[in-house]
Amino acid sequence: MPQAPLTDRFGRTVNYVRLSVTDRCDFRCVYCMAEEMTFLPRQQVLTLEEIARVARTFVDLGTEKIRLTGGEPLVRRDILELVREIGGYGLRDFAMTTNGSQLPAMAEPLRKAGLKRLNISLDSLDADKFHRITRTGRLSQVLDGIDAARNAGFEGIKLNTVVMKGGNDEEVPELVEFARRKHIDITFIEEMPLGEISEHDRGEALCTSDEVRDIISRHHELTPTPEDSGGPARYYRMPDSGTKIGFISPHSHNFCSTCNRVRVTVEGRLLLCLGNEHSVDLRRVLRGHPVNDEKLREAVINAMDLKPERHHFSSDGDVQILRFMNMTGG
C-alpha cells in the first residue's frame, strides 16, 4: 500500500525538501555568514550516500520536489554523483540554489546529470559592490555562470536577490532589467535574522517586499499571478515580458499557512521550520541503522508533529536563530 503523504498536525502536506550538501562556500556574503567561519569537521557531515538515503526516503514518503543547497553545493566534491542519483528518482521538480561561481564549468554537466532548475544568487550588478557583499566573489564569474546555465537548457533559471536598504535597494530596477534581457525570472528576498552579523544593522537595512514592489511599479505594471513554484515566493507578471518577479517576505507577509517544506542540514538535522529550532537528528538514525531505512522513515514521519504553525521573525533586526544561513541550508 502506498504511503500517505507527509502531513503535519496543522493539515499541511509536506512534499518539498531542501537538502544541504555542505556548510562550506567560496563566498562570504554579509547576510549569510561571518567573515571568519569555523566549518564542520568531516565526520559530522553526512556522506553523499547518506544524503541520497535521506532523499530516497523522502521520495518514498511522497516528496515531489528536492532542492540541493549549501553553503555552496558546487564546492562539494563529487556533487555530480549525487545529482545523478537523485535525478533518477522521478521527481516532479529537482533544483539547486547556487552562487553561480562554478557554473561556467558545471552548468552543462549538472543539466545532463538530471538537474532541472537553478536558483542563482545575484545581489548586485556593480562589481565593487558585489565584492563588498560577497567579500570574495567576482561578478564577472557569476555573470558567465548565468550565461552558461542559459546555454545548458535548464527548464527554469531564477535569480535570487536579498535586498538591503542602503546596500543594494537602488539597484532593484537595474536587476529587473537584467532579468528581462536574459529572459529569466527574479525573486527579491527580505533579509532573514539568522546568525549574528556585524557589517550592518538588520533592522535598519530591512527593505520590505512592499517597498521593493513599489520601486518596480514606477517602471513596470505588475499583475499578481496565481502561479505556484512550490516554494514561498509570491509572483507577479509584466505585460511586456515573460519574466516573472517573485517576492519572499518572511517578515512582512509570512508564508507559514501554506508551508510545504522542511530542511535537512548537512550534519543531518531535520529542521521543521526555517525560523525555529525544532529538529530531529537523522544522522544518528542513519548511522545507527546503516542498512535498513525503516527507522529513518519512522523518524521522518514522527517529526511532522514537531513542525510549528509559524515562525515569529521580528523586523527590528533581533536575531531569533543563532545558526547562520549556510548552516541552515538555503
Short mmCIF file of C-alpha atoms in Angstrom, two decimals:
data_model
loop_
_atom_site.label_atom_id
_atom_site.label_comp_id
_atom_site.label_asym_id
_atom_site.label_seq_id
_atom_site.Cartn_x
_atom_site.Cartn_y
_atom_site.Cartn_z
CA MET A 1 0.00 0.00 0.00
CA PRO A 2 1.47 3.43 -0.95
CA GLN A 3 2.48 5.70 1.91
CA ALA A 4 0.06 8.55 2.63
CA PRO A 5 1.63 11.97 2.03
CA LEU A 6 3.55 13.51 4.92
CA THR A 7 1.17 15.78 6.81
CA ASP A 8 1.80 17.93 9.86
CA ARG A 9 -0.64 18.49 12.74
CA PHE A 10 -1.99 21.64 11.07
CA GLY A 11 -3.06 19.71 7.97
CA ARG A 12 -0.26 20.95 5.71
CA THR A 13 1.16 18.41 3.27
CA VAL A 14 4.96 18.37 3.26
CA ASN A 15 6.20 17.44 -0.21
CA TYR A 16 9.25 19.68 -0.65
CA VAL A 17 12.65 19.04 0.94
CA ARG A 18 15.74 21.23 0.88
CA LEU A 19 18.86 19.14 1.33
CA SER A 20 22.10 20.87 2.30
CA VAL A 21 25.16 19.14 0.88
CA THR A 22 27.80 21.34 2.55
CA ASP A 23 28.16 24.20 5.02
CA ARG A 24 31.18 25.49 3.07
CA CYS A 25 31.15 28.23 0.48
CA ASP A 26 33.63 30.09 -1.69
CA PHE A 27 31.79 33.36 -0.89
CA ARG A 28 31.28 35.04 2.50
CA CYS A 29 28.09 37.01 1.88
CA VAL A 30 27.49 39.56 4.63
CA TYR A 31 23.89 38.45 5.32
CA CYS A 32 24.74 34.73 5.33
CA MET A 33 27.87 34.18 7.41
CA ALA A 34 30.71 35.79 9.31
CA GLU A 35 33.94 36.65 7.50
CA GLU A 36 35.87 34.15 9.59
CA MET A 37 33.91 30.91 9.78
CA THR A 38 34.52 27.62 11.52
CA PHE A 39 33.13 24.80 9.41
CA LEU A 40 32.01 21.35 10.46
CA PRO A 41 34.60 18.59 10.81
CA ARG A 42 34.25 15.92 8.15
CA GLN A 43 32.94 13.20 10.50
CA GLN A 44 29.94 15.37 11.39
CA VAL A 45 28.97 15.88 7.73
CA LEU A 46 26.64 13.43 6.02
CA THR A 47 28.27 11.42 3.26
CA LEU A 48 26.82 11.66 -0.24
CA GLU A 49 25.46 8.15 0.24
CA GLU A 50 23.70 9.22 3.44
CA ILE A 51 22.25 12.29 1.73
CA ALA A 52 20.96 10.03 -1.06
CA ARG A 53 19.34 7.74 1.54
CA VAL A 54 17.56 10.71 3.07
CA ALA A 55 16.42 11.89 -0.36
CA ARG A 56 15.19 8.42 -1.34
CA THR A 57 13.28 8.06 1.94
CA PHE A 58 11.52 11.39 1.46
CA VAL A 59 10.62 10.47 -2.12
CA ASP A 60 9.16 7.18 -0.86
CA LEU A 61 7.09 9.29 1.56
CA GLY A 62 5.61 11.43 -1.20
CA THR A 63 8.16 14.20 -1.71
CA GLU A 64 7.78 15.71 -5.18
CA LYS A 65 10.44 18.43 -5.04
CA ILE A 66 14.02 18.40 -3.80
CA ARG A 67 16.37 21.37 -3.80
CA LEU A 68 20.10 20.94 -3.13
CA THR A 69 21.55 23.80 -1.09
CA GLY A 70 24.58 24.74 0.99
CA GLY A 71 26.76 26.69 1.71
CA GLU A 72 27.60 26.47 -1.95
CA PRO A 73 26.61 23.00 -3.17
CA LEU A 74 29.01 23.04 -6.11
CA VAL A 75 32.09 23.13 -3.87
CA ARG A 76 31.16 19.66 -2.53
CA ARG A 77 33.44 17.05 -4.05
CA ASP A 78 31.68 14.55 -6.35
CA ILE A 79 28.43 16.53 -6.26
CA LEU A 80 27.59 15.29 -9.77
CA GLU A 81 27.33 11.74 -8.43
CA LEU A 82 24.62 12.84 -6.00
CA VAL A 83 22.81 14.81 -8.71
CA ARG A 84 22.77 11.75 -10.97
CA GLU A 85 21.45 9.58 -8.15
CA ILE A 86 18.63 11.92 -7.11
CA GLY A 87 17.95 12.81 -10.73
CA GLY A 88 16.85 9.21 -11.24
CA TYR A 89 14.17 9.30 -8.52
CA GLY A 90 11.39 10.58 -10.78
CA LEU A 91 10.84 13.90 -9.01
CA ARG A 92 8.42 16.45 -10.39
CA ASP A 93 11.00 19.13 -9.64
CA PHE A 94 14.73 18.83 -8.91
CA ALA A 95 16.55 22.11 -8.31
CA MET A 96 19.66 23.68 -6.82
CA THR A 97 20.46 27.03 -5.22
CA THR A 98 23.95 28.27 -6.10
CA ASN A 99 26.03 31.43 -6.04
CA GLY A 100 26.88 30.76 -9.69
CA SER A 101 30.66 30.83 -9.30
CA GLN A 102 31.16 27.24 -10.51
CA LEU A 103 28.52 27.28 -13.24
CA PRO A 104 30.83 28.21 -16.15
CA ALA A 105 32.25 24.68 -15.89
CA MET A 106 29.41 22.87 -14.12
CA ALA A 107 26.17 24.04 -15.75
CA GLU A 108 26.13 21.58 -18.65
CA PRO A 109 27.22 18.53 -16.58
CA LEU A 110 24.55 19.33 -13.99
CA ARG A 111 21.84 19.51 -16.63
CA LYS A 112 22.98 16.22 -18.18
CA ALA A 113 23.01 14.62 -14.71
CA GLY A 114 19.30 15.33 -14.30
CA LEU A 115 19.06 18.69 -12.52
CA LYS A 116 16.03 20.60 -13.82
CA ARG A 117 16.19 24.12 -12.36
CA LEU A 118 18.66 26.59 -10.89
CA ASN A 119 18.31 29.49 -8.48
CA ILE A 120 21.34 31.76 -8.79
CA SER A 121 22.13 34.41 -6.19
CA LEU A 122 22.81 37.87 -7.62
CA ASP A 123 22.74 40.82 -5.22
CA SER A 124 24.42 43.48 -7.33
CA LEU A 125 25.45 44.26 -10.91
CA ASP A 126 28.21 46.58 -9.73
CA ALA A 127 31.49 44.68 -9.48
CA ASP A 128 32.82 46.59 -6.47
CA LYS A 129 29.56 46.38 -4.56
CA PHE A 130 29.21 42.70 -5.47
CA HIS A 131 32.64 42.10 -3.97
CA ARG A 132 31.73 44.01 -0.81
CA ILE A 133 28.54 41.99 -0.33
CA THR A 134 30.14 38.61 -1.08
CA ARG A 135 33.57 39.56 0.36
CA THR A 136 35.31 37.13 -2.03
CA GLY A 137 33.15 36.88 -5.15
CA ARG A 138 33.83 38.12 -8.67
CA LEU A 139 30.78 39.43 -10.54
CA SER A 140 32.15 38.51 -13.98
CA GLN A 141 32.43 34.87 -12.95
CA VAL A 142 28.79 34.76 -11.83
CA LEU A 143 27.57 36.53 -14.98
CA ASP A 144 29.44 33.95 -17.06
CA GLY A 145 27.79 31.26 -14.95
CA ILE A 146 24.33 32.67 -15.65
CA ASP A 147 25.03 32.58 -19.38
CA ALA A 148 26.39 29.03 -19.11
CA ALA A 149 23.20 27.97 -17.34
CA ARG A 150 21.04 29.55 -20.04
CA ASN A 151 23.05 27.81 -22.75
CA ALA A 152 22.77 24.46 -20.94
CA GLY A 153 18.99 24.44 -21.40
CA PHE A 154 17.62 24.19 -17.87
CA GLU A 155 13.83 24.08 -17.57
CA GLY A 156 13.97 27.10 -15.29
CA ILE A 157 16.54 29.64 -14.10
CA LYS A 158 15.76 32.21 -11.44
CA LEU A 159 17.85 34.93 -9.86
CA ASN A 160 17.64 35.49 -6.09
CA THR A 161 18.37 38.94 -4.67
CA VAL A 162 18.48 39.74 -0.96
CA VAL A 163 17.52 43.41 -0.76
CA MET A 164 19.20 45.60 1.87
CA LYS A 165 18.17 49.22 2.35
CA GLY A 166 21.18 51.44 1.78
CA GLY A 167 23.07 48.47 0.40
CA ASN A 168 21.61 47.44 -2.94
CA ASP A 169 17.99 48.64 -2.95
CA GLU A 170 18.78 51.34 -5.51
CA GLU A 171 19.76 48.56 -7.95
CA VAL A 172 16.32 46.93 -7.97
CA PRO A 173 15.26 48.48 -11.34
CA GLU A 174 18.57 47.54 -12.96
CA LEU A 175 18.32 43.96 -11.69
CA VAL A 176 14.80 43.69 -13.11
CA GLU A 177 16.01 44.95 -16.49
CA PHE A 178 18.88 42.44 -16.39
CA ALA A 179 16.43 39.59 -15.79
CA ARG A 180 14.20 40.82 -18.61
CA ARG A 181 17.14 40.96 -21.03
CA LYS A 182 18.21 37.44 -20.08
CA HIS A 183 14.61 36.11 -20.23
CA ILE A 184 14.84 34.63 -16.73
CA ASP A 185 12.86 35.19 -13.54
CA ILE A 186 13.98 37.08 -10.45
CA THR A 187 12.90 36.94 -6.81
CA PHE A 188 13.55 39.64 -4.23
CA ILE A 189 14.02 38.37 -0.67
CA GLU A 190 13.72 40.12 2.68
CA GLU A 191 16.84 39.50 4.76
CA MET A 192 16.30 36.85 7.42
CA PRO A 193 17.61 37.25 11.01
CA LEU A 194 19.81 34.14 11.06
CA GLY A 195 23.21 34.33 12.78
CA GLU A 196 24.99 37.24 14.42
CA ILE A 197 26.50 39.67 11.89
CA SER A 198 28.43 42.93 12.31
CA GLU A 199 28.52 44.54 8.84
CA HIS A 200 25.09 46.17 9.04
CA ASP A 201 22.06 46.64 11.27
CA ARG A 202 19.39 44.28 10.00
CA GLY A 203 16.57 46.36 11.44
CA GLU A 204 17.73 49.46 9.59
CA ALA A 205 18.59 47.50 6.43
CA LEU A 206 15.25 45.70 6.14
CA CYS A 207 13.65 46.54 2.81
CA THR A 208 10.19 45.01 2.72
CA SER A 209 8.67 43.31 -0.28
CA ASP A 210 6.04 46.08 -0.45
CA GLU A 211 8.80 48.68 -0.73
CA VAL A 212 10.57 46.70 -3.46
CA ARG A 213 7.32 46.23 -5.35
CA ASP A 214 6.66 49.97 -5.17
CA ILE A 215 10.11 50.64 -6.67
CA ILE A 216 9.45 48.26 -9.57
CA SER A 217 5.93 49.63 -10.12
CA ARG A 218 7.42 53.01 -11.03
CA HIS A 219 8.89 51.32 -14.12
CA HIS A 220 6.60 48.38 -14.90
CA GLU A 221 3.00 47.41 -14.36
CA LEU A 222 2.86 44.38 -12.06
CA THR A 223 -0.03 41.93 -12.08
CA PRO A 224 -0.32 39.21 -9.40
CA THR A 225 -0.27 35.69 -10.77
CA PRO A 226 -1.60 32.55 -9.08
CA GLU A 227 1.38 30.54 -10.36
CA ASP A 228 2.97 28.42 -7.66
CA SER A 229 6.58 27.24 -7.75
CA GLY A 230 6.04 25.01 -4.74
CA GLY A 231 8.05 27.45 -2.66
CA PRO A 232 7.37 30.57 -0.57
CA ALA A 233 7.52 33.21 -3.33
CA ARG A 234 4.52 35.22 -4.48
CA TYR A 235 4.80 36.05 -8.19
CA TYR A 236 3.91 38.96 -10.45
CA ARG A 237 4.00 39.35 -14.23
CA MET A 238 4.62 42.32 -16.50
CA PRO A 239 2.50 42.79 -19.66
CA ASP A 240 5.51 43.26 -21.96
CA SER A 241 7.80 40.45 -20.73
CA GLY A 242 7.83 36.75 -19.95
CA THR A 243 9.96 37.41 -16.87
CA LYS A 244 8.21 36.71 -13.56
CA ILE A 245 9.07 38.73 -10.46
CA GLY A 246 8.79 36.99 -7.12
CA PHE A 247 8.81 38.22 -3.54
CA ILE A 248 9.77 36.19 -0.48
CA SER A 249 8.57 38.01 2.63
CA PRO A 250 9.37 36.22 5.89
CA HIS A 251 8.86 39.47 7.81
CA SER A 252 6.07 41.41 6.14
CA HIS A 253 3.87 38.66 4.62
CA ASN A 254 4.87 35.38 6.17
CA PHE A 255 4.06 32.28 4.16
CA CYS A 256 3.63 29.87 7.06
CA SER A 257 0.00 28.91 6.41
CA THR A 258 0.96 27.21 3.15
CA CYS A 259 4.39 25.92 4.20
CA ASN A 260 5.03 22.60 2.47
CA ARG A 261 8.76 22.27 3.13
CA VAL A 262 11.36 21.03 5.55
CA ARG A 263 15.16 21.25 5.51
CA VAL A 264 17.90 18.75 6.21
CA THR A 265 21.22 20.28 7.23
CA VAL A 266 24.49 18.74 6.09
CA GLU A 267 25.02 17.38 9.62
CA GLY A 268 21.71 15.55 9.34
CA ARG A 269 19.39 17.77 11.38
CA LEU A 270 15.86 17.69 10.02
CA LEU A 271 14.69 21.29 10.51
CA LEU A 272 10.92 21.58 10.58
CA CYS A 273 10.90 25.40 10.25
CA LEU A 274 13.37 28.00 9.00
CA GLY A 275 12.64 30.29 11.93
CA ASN A 276 12.56 27.76 14.76
CA GLU A 277 14.98 25.26 16.25
CA HIS A 278 12.58 22.30 16.15
CA SER A 279 14.67 19.47 14.70
CA VAL A 280 15.35 15.73 14.63
CA ASP A 281 18.80 14.13 14.44
CA LEU A 282 18.66 11.99 11.29
CA ARG A 283 22.42 11.39 11.30
CA ARG A 284 22.09 9.33 14.47
CA VAL A 285 19.36 7.24 12.82
CA LEU A 286 21.32 6.84 9.57
CA ARG A 287 24.47 5.67 11.31
CA GLY A 288 22.64 3.56 13.87
CA HIS A 289 20.81 1.71 11.08
CA PRO A 290 23.20 1.72 8.10
CA VAL A 291 21.35 -0.92 6.05
CA ASN A 292 17.63 -0.74 6.83
CA ASP A 293 15.78 2.54 6.19
CA GLU A 294 12.66 1.70 8.21
CA LYS A 295 13.84 3.59 11.30
CA LEU A 296 14.68 6.56 9.08
CA ARG A 297 11.14 6.50 7.65
CA GLU A 298 9.70 6.37 11.16
CA ALA A 299 11.84 9.29 12.30
CA VAL A 300 10.73 11.45 9.36
CA ILE A 301 7.04 10.60 9.80
CA ASN A 302 7.13 11.24 13.55
CA ALA A 303 8.99 14.53 13.06
CA MET A 304 5.99 16.05 11.29
CA ASP A 305 4.32 16.51 14.68
CA LEU A 306 7.15 18.89 15.63
CA LYS A 307 6.55 21.28 12.73
CA PRO A 308 5.35 24.56 14.29
CA GLU A 309 2.44 26.56 12.97
CA ARG A 310 4.59 29.57 12.10
CA HIS A 311 7.81 31.46 12.70
CA HIS A 312 7.96 34.82 14.50
CA PHE A 313 10.67 36.86 12.81
CA SER A 314 10.83 40.42 14.11
CA SER A 315 11.54 43.41 11.88
CA ASP A 316 13.85 45.19 14.32
CA GLY A 317 16.97 43.23 13.43
CA ASP A 318 16.94 40.98 16.50
CA VAL A 319 18.42 37.54 15.91
CA GLN A 320 15.96 34.79 16.75
CA ILE A 321 18.13 31.97 15.41
CA LEU A 322 21.87 31.83 16.13
CA ARG A 323 22.78 29.42 13.31
CA PHE A 324 23.97 31.09 10.12
CA MET A 325 22.17 30.62 6.81
CA ASN A 326 24.98 28.44 5.48
CA MET A 327 24.24 26.04 8.37
CA THR A 328 20.51 26.16 7.71
CA GLY A 329 20.69 25.10 4.09
CA GLY A 330 19.40 27.77 1.73
#
